[in-house]
């Protein structure tokens, strides 16, 4: 995920809400681990390439950072999900960007109720409170790219060198419906074939459950946390070892355990209260 510092430094700060919603969708709704980089230093995306990049509802983006990001996508073969307007520079000036790929576009305010087409499905996007006066989307004004039709705005997919751009004209992360954000991210992750981490058999469909594996040279640390008011049965499979871990994640508590390189248990945090069952997949 790219943190849009140009927006965060401006007098129309949208970056915190956009990245917070993106984090919630990825980490809790989809159980996908991720790392973050800043808009002004994208070098790690070259030295340590990734398959999926998201720039969430930034609105205004620095020219040099935007051009570098496009080059990274073309060279590394990453899939870039870019949401909301893309023709605003760091100072909120409208500039010409991606016209050869996306056609001529104009900025308009979002409406209270919008719709985003992802594949064959239409997902509602709601912008409450003052958002209809604060947020923009881009509308294609010619027929070069068919990004809209009678039912909402469509996600546009274009080839960029070895990579791919997915563009949502709507600033999806700033809408009030987390299910629409999750649906868009799920679509982008599937297209990118990115590593989504653990395979969840139980517990992954609960919005208040977080879990991930942190890998080290000699093994790994598994970290799980609950924001729920009830206990949850959790079962996950580690694709790297094929082992399955089962346990009860208590309400508002955490479960942590360490394993060696083969996946065998080394230690458990709160061993008198937490029981980890290990089986082969």
mmCIF file of C-alpha atoms in Angstrom:
data_model
loop_
_atom_site.group_PDB
_atom_site.id
_atom_site.type_symbol
_atom_site.label_atom_id
_atom_site.label_comp_id
_atom_site.label_asym_id
_atom_site.label_seq_id
_atom_site.Cartn_x
_atom_site.Cartn_y
_atom_site.Cartn_z
ATOM 1 C CA UNK A 1 0.000 0.000 0.000
ATOM 2 C CA UNK A 2 1.224 3.496 -0.857
ATOM 3 C CA UNK A 3 0.594 6.221 1.708
ATOM 4 C CA UNK A 4 -0.312 9.415 -0.221
ATOM 5 C CA UNK A 5 1.775 12.046 1.525
ATOM 6 C CA UNK A 6 0.900 14.809 -0.964
ATOM 7 C CA UNK A 7 -2.678 14.587 0.172
ATOM 8 C CA UNK A 8 -1.790 14.215 3.840
ATOM 9 C CA UNK A 9 0.302 17.406 3.642
ATOM 10 C CA UNK A 10 -2.463 19.334 1.884
ATOM 11 C CA UNK A 11 -5.364 21.262 3.410
ATOM 12 C CA UNK A 12 -7.855 18.592 2.258
ATOM 13 C CA UNK A 13 -6.651 15.581 4.201
ATOM 14 C CA UNK A 14 -8.208 12.340 2.952
ATOM 15 C CA UNK A 15 -5.207 10.027 3.317
ATOM 16 C CA UNK A 16 -5.857 8.877 6.884
ATOM 17 C CA UNK A 17 -9.399 7.692 6.232
ATOM 18 C CA UNK A 18 -8.481 6.132 2.887
ATOM 19 C CA UNK A 19 -5.529 4.128 4.217
ATOM 20 C CA UNK A 20 -7.405 3.185 7.398
ATOM 21 C CA UNK A 21 -10.291 1.767 5.362
ATOM 22 C CA UNK A 22 -7.840 -0.005 3.052
ATOM 23 C CA UNK A 23 -6.072 -1.531 6.041
ATOM 24 C CA UNK A 24 -9.341 -2.710 7.525
ATOM 25 C CA UNK A 25 -10.415 -4.334 4.266
ATOM 26 C CA UNK A 26 -7.099 -6.083 3.639
ATOM 27 C CA UNK A 27 -6.122 -7.158 7.148
ATOM 28 C CA UNK A 28 -9.505 -7.978 8.678
ATOM 29 C CA UNK A 29 -12.032 -8.559 5.880
ATOM 30 C CA UNK A 30 -9.685 -10.448 3.547
ATOM 31 C CA UNK A 31 -6.998 -11.638 6.016
ATOM 32 C CA UNK A 32 -4.232 -10.513 3.654
ATOM 33 C CA UNK A 33 -0.879 -9.273 5.023
ATOM 34 C CA UNK A 34 0.681 -6.222 3.396
ATOM 35 C CA UNK A 35 3.445 -3.668 3.745
ATOM 36 C CA UNK A 36 3.371 0.081 3.243
ATOM 37 C CA UNK A 37 5.621 2.575 1.460
ATOM 38 C CA UNK A 38 5.480 6.347 1.233
ATOM 39 C CA UNK A 39 4.617 8.252 -1.925
ATOM 40 C CA UNK A 40 7.949 10.084 -1.883
ATOM 41 C CA UNK A 41 10.134 6.951 -1.663
ATOM 42 C CA UNK A 42 9.009 4.071 -3.866
ATOM 43 C CA UNK A 43 12.479 2.567 -4.252
ATOM 44 C CA UNK A 44 11.642 -0.566 -2.253
ATOM 45 C CA UNK A 45 9.062 -1.498 -4.887
ATOM 46 C CA UNK A 46 11.988 -1.868 -7.288
ATOM 47 C CA UNK A 47 14.433 -3.608 -4.954
ATOM 48 C CA UNK A 48 11.741 -5.881 -3.477
ATOM 49 C CA UNK A 49 9.018 -6.127 -6.156
ATOM 50 C CA UNK A 50 5.462 -7.092 -5.285
ATOM 51 C CA UNK A 51 2.587 -8.438 -7.363
ATOM 52 C CA UNK A 52 -0.108 -6.101 -6.022
ATOM 53 C CA UNK A 53 0.073 -2.365 -5.247
ATOM 54 C CA UNK A 54 -2.775 -0.139 -4.105
ATOM 55 C CA UNK A 55 -2.877 3.658 -4.045
ATOM 56 C CA UNK A 56 -6.121 4.334 -2.158
ATOM 57 C CA UNK A 57 -8.253 7.381 -3.004
ATOM 58 C CA UNK A 58 -5.331 9.792 -2.942
ATOM 59 C CA UNK A 59 -6.908 12.480 -5.170
ATOM 60 C CA UNK A 60 -3.735 14.609 -5.464
ATOM 61 C CA UNK A 61 -0.407 12.889 -6.246
ATOM 62 C CA UNK A 62 3.062 14.295 -6.878
ATOM 63 C CA UNK A 63 4.037 14.245 -10.581
ATOM 64 C CA UNK A 64 7.402 12.576 -10.057
ATOM 65 C CA UNK A 65 5.930 9.940 -7.741
ATOM 66 C CA UNK A 66 3.130 9.180 -10.203
ATOM 67 C CA UNK A 67 5.533 8.761 -13.118
ATOM 68 C CA UNK A 68 7.859 6.578 -11.071
ATOM 69 C CA UNK A 69 4.954 4.399 -9.977
ATOM 70 C CA UNK A 70 3.853 3.876 -13.578
ATOM 71 C CA UNK A 71 7.410 2.901 -14.516
ATOM 72 C CA UNK A 72 7.620 0.432 -11.620
ATOM 73 C CA UNK A 73 4.412 -1.255 -12.768
ATOM 74 C CA UNK A 74 5.658 -1.531 -16.332
ATOM 75 C CA UNK A 75 9.048 -2.951 -15.335
ATOM 76 C CA UNK A 76 8.164 -5.280 -12.434
ATOM 77 C CA UNK A 77 4.875 -6.639 -13.791
ATOM 78 C CA UNK A 78 2.872 -5.558 -10.748
ATOM 79 C CA UNK A 79 -0.867 -5.018 -10.728
ATOM 80 C CA UNK A 80 -1.642 -1.471 -9.559
ATOM 81 C CA UNK A 81 -5.070 -0.653 -8.137
ATOM 82 C CA UNK A 82 -5.628 3.094 -8.312
ATOM 83 C CA UNK A 83 -8.894 4.524 -7.001
ATOM 84 C CA UNK A 84 -10.451 7.950 -7.459
ATOM 85 C CA UNK A 85 -9.167 10.901 -9.502
ATOM 86 C CA UNK A 86 -5.697 10.578 -11.042
ATOM 87 C CA UNK A 87 -5.408 13.951 -12.825
ATOM 88 C CA UNK A 88 -4.559 16.093 -9.781
ATOM 89 C CA UNK A 89 -0.955 16.973 -8.944
ATOM 90 C CA UNK A 90 0.458 17.578 -5.462
ATOM 91 C CA UNK A 91 -1.036 21.112 -5.408
ATOM 92 C CA UNK A 92 -4.539 20.062 -6.555
ATOM 93 C CA UNK A 93 -3.895 21.422 -10.069
ATOM 94 C CA UNK A 94 -5.500 19.411 -12.835
ATOM 95 C CA UNK A 95 -2.911 17.907 -15.181
ATOM 96 C CA UNK A 96 -2.945 15.545 -18.165
ATOM 97 C CA UNK A 97 -2.305 11.951 -17.109
ATOM 98 C CA UNK A 98 -2.974 8.610 -18.786
ATOM 99 C CA UNK A 99 -5.124 10.156 -21.525
ATOM 100 C CA UNK A 100 -3.770 7.731 -24.112
ATOM 101 C CA UNK A 101 -4.985 4.827 -21.970
ATOM 102 C CA UNK A 102 -8.082 6.181 -20.215
ATOM 103 C CA UNK A 103 -9.340 8.844 -22.596
ATOM 104 C CA UNK A 104 -10.388 12.423 -21.861
ATOM 105 C CA UNK A 105 -11.841 12.821 -18.373
ATOM 106 C CA UNK A 106 -13.397 15.480 -16.189
ATOM 107 C CA UNK A 107 -13.657 15.889 -12.422
ATOM 108 C CA UNK A 108 -17.108 15.843 -10.822
ATOM 109 C CA UNK A 109 -18.321 15.568 -7.261
ATOM 110 C CA UNK A 110 -19.473 12.196 -6.009
ATOM 111 C CA UNK A 111 -23.189 11.741 -5.314
ATOM 112 C CA UNK A 112 -24.718 10.469 -2.075
ATOM 113 C CA UNK A 113 -25.259 7.063 -3.679
ATOM 114 C CA UNK A 114 -22.949 5.715 -6.372
ATOM 115 C CA UNK A 115 -22.409 2.321 -7.981
ATOM 116 C CA UNK A 116 -19.213 0.537 -8.985
ATOM 117 C CA UNK A 117 -19.202 -2.276 -11.516
ATOM 118 C CA UNK A 118 -16.653 -5.000 -10.759
ATOM 119 C CA UNK A 119 -16.835 -7.576 -13.506
ATOM 120 C CA UNK A 120 -20.486 -8.443 -13.989
ATOM 121 C CA UNK A 121 -21.598 -7.289 -10.530
ATOM 122 C CA UNK A 122 -22.634 -3.813 -9.383
ATOM 123 C CA UNK A 123 -21.677 -2.751 -5.861
ATOM 124 C CA UNK A 124 -23.179 0.199 -3.999
ATOM 125 C CA UNK A 125 -20.940 3.000 -2.757
ATOM 126 C CA UNK A 126 -22.347 5.518 -0.279
ATOM 127 C CA UNK A 127 -20.908 8.928 0.560
ATOM 128 C CA UNK A 128 -22.577 10.375 3.626
ATOM 129 C CA UNK A 129 -22.143 13.496 5.735
ATOM 130 C CA UNK A 130 -20.175 16.195 3.850
ATOM 131 C CA UNK A 131 -18.473 13.868 1.397
ATOM 132 C CA UNK A 132 -20.557 14.953 -1.603
ATOM 133 C CA UNK A 133 -18.900 18.372 -1.243
ATOM 134 C CA UNK A 134 -15.421 17.095 -0.446
ATOM 135 C CA UNK A 135 -14.764 14.153 -2.769
ATOM 136 C CA UNK A 136 -14.390 13.854 -6.527
ATOM 137 C CA UNK A 137 -14.495 11.143 -9.142
ATOM 138 C CA UNK A 138 -13.429 11.226 -12.779
ATOM 139 C CA UNK A 139 -15.847 10.740 -15.647
ATOM 140 C CA UNK A 140 -14.710 9.770 -19.127
ATOM 141 C CA UNK A 141 -15.889 12.384 -21.641
ATOM 142 C CA UNK A 142 -15.157 10.514 -24.875
ATOM 143 C CA UNK A 143 -15.692 7.014 -26.200
ATOM 144 C CA UNK A 144 -12.075 5.868 -26.199
ATOM 145 C CA UNK A 145 -12.597 3.963 -22.958
ATOM 146 C CA UNK A 146 -15.986 2.622 -21.968
ATOM 147 C CA UNK A 147 -15.642 3.119 -18.210
ATOM 148 C CA UNK A 148 -19.259 4.031 -17.513
ATOM 149 C CA UNK A 149 -22.665 2.924 -18.620
ATOM 150 C CA UNK A 150 -26.240 3.180 -17.417
ATOM 151 C CA UNK A 151 -25.482 1.506 -14.064
ATOM 152 C CA UNK A 152 -22.586 3.188 -12.299
ATOM 153 C CA UNK A 153 -18.876 3.447 -12.966
ATOM 154 C CA UNK A 154 -16.867 0.423 -14.079
ATOM 155 C CA UNK A 155 -13.413 -0.679 -13.008
ATOM 156 C CA UNK A 156 -11.094 -0.193 -15.982
ATOM 157 C CA UNK A 157 -8.275 -2.633 -16.685
ATOM 158 C CA UNK A 158 -5.394 -1.730 -18.993
ATOM 159 C CA UNK A 159 -2.025 -3.271 -19.786
ATOM 160 C CA UNK A 160 1.058 -1.291 -18.761
ATOM 161 C CA UNK A 161 4.243 -2.899 -20.053
ATOM 162 C CA UNK A 162 4.723 -6.110 -18.093
ATOM 163 C CA UNK A 163 2.151 -4.965 -15.541
ATOM 164 C CA UNK A 164 -1.471 -3.952 -15.271
ATOM 165 C CA UNK A 165 -3.486 -0.948 -14.084
ATOM 166 C CA UNK A 166 -6.884 -1.347 -12.459
ATOM 167 C CA UNK A 167 -8.610 2.012 -12.143
ATOM 168 C CA UNK A 168 -11.761 2.769 -10.199
ATOM 169 C CA UNK A 169 -13.137 6.220 -11.110
ATOM 170 C CA UNK A 170 -14.731 6.304 -7.642
ATOM 171 C CA UNK A 171 -12.645 6.937 -4.496
ATOM 172 C CA UNK A 172 -13.880 3.631 -3.111
ATOM 173 C CA UNK A 173 -11.995 3.645 0.203
ATOM 174 C CA UNK A 174 -13.728 6.880 1.217
ATOM 175 C CA UNK A 175 -17.201 5.398 0.804
ATOM 176 C CA UNK A 176 -19.143 4.085 3.786
ATOM 177 C CA UNK A 177 -19.518 0.448 2.672
ATOM 178 C CA UNK A 178 -16.634 -1.850 3.591
ATOM 179 C CA UNK A 179 -18.084 -4.723 1.543
ATOM 180 C CA UNK A 180 -17.586 -2.747 -1.677
ATOM 181 C CA UNK A 181 -13.959 -2.039 -0.803
ATOM 182 C CA UNK A 182 -13.403 -5.702 0.007
ATOM 183 C CA UNK A 183 -15.006 -6.827 -3.259
ATOM 184 C CA UNK A 184 -12.722 -4.550 -5.278
ATOM 185 C CA UNK A 185 -9.610 -5.689 -3.412
ATOM 186 C CA UNK A 186 -10.575 -9.348 -3.771
ATOM 187 C CA UNK A 187 -10.974 -8.846 -7.523
ATOM 188 C CA UNK A 188 -7.580 -7.131 -7.796
ATOM 189 C CA UNK A 189 -5.816 -9.763 -5.674
ATOM 190 C CA UNK A 190 -7.179 -12.568 -7.827
ATOM 191 C CA UNK A 191 -5.992 -10.877 -11.015
ATOM 192 C CA UNK A 192 -2.542 -10.198 -9.579
ATOM 193 C CA UNK A 193 -2.065 -13.736 -8.213
ATOM 194 C CA UNK A 194 -0.471 -12.183 -5.132
ATOM 195 C CA UNK A 195 0.449 -14.282 -2.106
ATOM 196 C CA UNK A 196 -2.434 -13.852 0.346
ATOM 197 C CA UNK A 197 -0.737 -15.565 3.283
ATOM 198 C CA UNK A 198 -2.497 -18.113 5.476
ATOM 199 C CA UNK A 199 -5.368 -20.267 4.267
ATOM 200 C CA UNK A 200 -8.309 -19.788 6.644
ATOM 201 C CA UNK A 201 -10.654 -22.719 7.224
ATOM 202 C CA UNK A 202 -12.379 -21.308 10.309
ATOM 203 C CA UNK A 203 -12.616 -17.776 11.680
ATOM 204 C CA UNK A 204 -11.560 -15.887 8.574
ATOM 205 C CA UNK A 205 -15.071 -14.656 7.842
ATOM 206 C CA UNK A 206 -15.282 -12.699 11.115
ATOM 207 C CA UNK A 207 -14.580 -8.980 10.655
ATOM 208 C CA UNK A 208 -13.131 -8.671 14.148
ATOM 209 C CA UNK A 209 -10.445 -11.339 13.766
ATOM 210 C CA UNK A 210 -6.894 -10.526 12.708
ATOM 211 C CA UNK A 211 -4.133 -13.014 12.032
ATOM 212 C CA UNK A 212 -0.858 -13.312 10.182
ATOM 213 C CA UNK A 213 2.435 -15.141 10.026
ATOM 214 C CA UNK A 214 5.710 -13.264 10.511
ATOM 215 C CA UNK A 215 8.610 -15.232 9.011
ATOM 216 C CA UNK A 216 12.150 -15.251 10.408
ATOM 217 C CA UNK A 217 15.307 -17.062 9.338
ATOM 218 C CA UNK A 218 14.844 -19.959 11.766
ATOM 219 C CA UNK A 219 11.058 -20.141 11.955
ATOM 220 C CA UNK A 220 7.966 -17.977 12.280
ATOM 221 C CA UNK A 221 5.713 -16.153 14.715
ATOM 222 C CA UNK A 222 1.933 -16.437 14.348
ATOM 223 C CA UNK A 223 -0.049 -13.489 15.702
ATOM 224 C CA UNK A 224 -3.830 -13.415 16.120
ATOM 225 C CA UNK A 225 -6.046 -10.813 17.758
ATOM 226 C CA UNK A 226 -9.760 -10.472 18.465
ATOM 227 C CA UNK A 227 -11.866 -7.324 18.493
ATOM 228 C CA UNK A 228 -15.037 -9.328 18.988
ATOM 229 C CA UNK A 229 -17.351 -9.835 21.969
ATOM 230 C CA UNK A 230 -17.428 -13.633 21.544
ATOM 231 C CA UNK A 231 -14.935 -16.485 21.360
ATOM 232 C CA UNK A 232 -14.022 -17.731 17.866
ATOM 233 C CA UNK A 233 -12.806 -21.088 16.616
ATOM 234 C CA UNK A 234 -9.819 -20.471 14.346
ATOM 235 C CA UNK A 235 -8.212 -22.924 11.949
ATOM 236 C CA UNK A 236 -5.510 -21.863 9.489
ATOM 237 C CA UNK A 237 -3.186 -23.689 7.133
ATOM 238 C CA UNK A 238 0.355 -22.524 6.472
ATOM 239 C CA UNK A 239 1.016 -23.053 2.737
ATOM 240 C CA UNK A 240 4.770 -23.085 3.353
ATOM 241 C CA UNK A 241 4.721 -26.213 5.559
ATOM 242 C CA UNK A 242 1.270 -27.680 4.915
ATOM 243 C CA UNK A 243 0.545 -27.762 8.658
ATOM 244 C CA UNK A 244 -2.820 -26.769 10.112
ATOM 245 C CA UNK A 245 -3.166 -24.886 13.405
ATOM 246 C CA UNK A 246 -6.422 -24.912 15.385
ATOM 247 C CA UNK A 247 -7.311 -23.026 18.561
ATOM 248 C CA UNK A 248 -9.935 -20.890 20.275
ATOM 249 C CA UNK A 249 -9.416 -17.137 20.036
ATOM 250 C CA UNK A 250 -11.070 -15.652 23.098
ATOM 251 C CA UNK A 251 -13.068 -12.456 22.899
ATOM 252 C CA UNK A 252 -10.895 -9.351 22.994
ATOM 253 C CA UNK A 253 -7.738 -11.418 23.534
ATOM 254 C CA UNK A 254 -4.684 -12.424 21.504
ATOM 255 C CA UNK A 255 -3.017 -15.707 20.600
ATOM 256 C CA UNK A 256 0.675 -15.873 19.728
ATOM 257 C CA UNK A 257 2.843 -18.913 19.092
ATOM 258 C CA UNK A 258 6.259 -19.584 17.589
ATOM 259 C CA UNK A 259 7.235 -22.438 15.283
ATOM 260 C CA UNK A 260 10.498 -23.692 13.819
ATOM 261 C CA UNK A 261 11.314 -23.826 10.113
ATOM 262 C CA UNK A 262 9.362 -27.094 9.760
ATOM 263 C CA UNK A 263 6.281 -25.610 11.405
ATOM 264 C CA UNK A 264 6.549 -27.517 14.684
ATOM 265 C CA UNK A 265 5.539 -25.630 17.822
ATOM 266 C CA UNK A 266 8.309 -24.039 19.874
ATOM 267 C CA UNK A 267 6.381 -21.944 22.372
ATOM 268 C CA UNK A 268 2.928 -20.506 23.064
ATOM 269 C CA UNK A 269 2.077 -17.200 24.701
ATOM 270 C CA UNK A 270 -0.130 -17.871 27.766
ATOM 271 C CA UNK A 271 0.376 -21.668 27.534
ATOM 272 C CA UNK A 272 -1.887 -22.321 30.543
ATOM 273 C CA UNK A 273 -4.810 -20.609 28.776
ATOM 274 C CA UNK A 274 -4.220 -21.338 25.097
ATOM 275 C CA UNK A 275 -4.071 -24.764 23.444
ATOM 276 C CA UNK A 276 -2.757 -25.051 19.894
ATOM 277 C CA UNK A 277 -3.591 -28.216 17.938
ATOM 278 C CA UNK A 278 -1.233 -28.997 15.055
ATOM 279 C CA UNK A 279 -2.166 -31.401 12.268
ATOM 280 C CA UNK A 280 -1.000 -32.199 8.758
ATOM 281 C CA UNK A 281 -3.011 -30.877 5.834
#
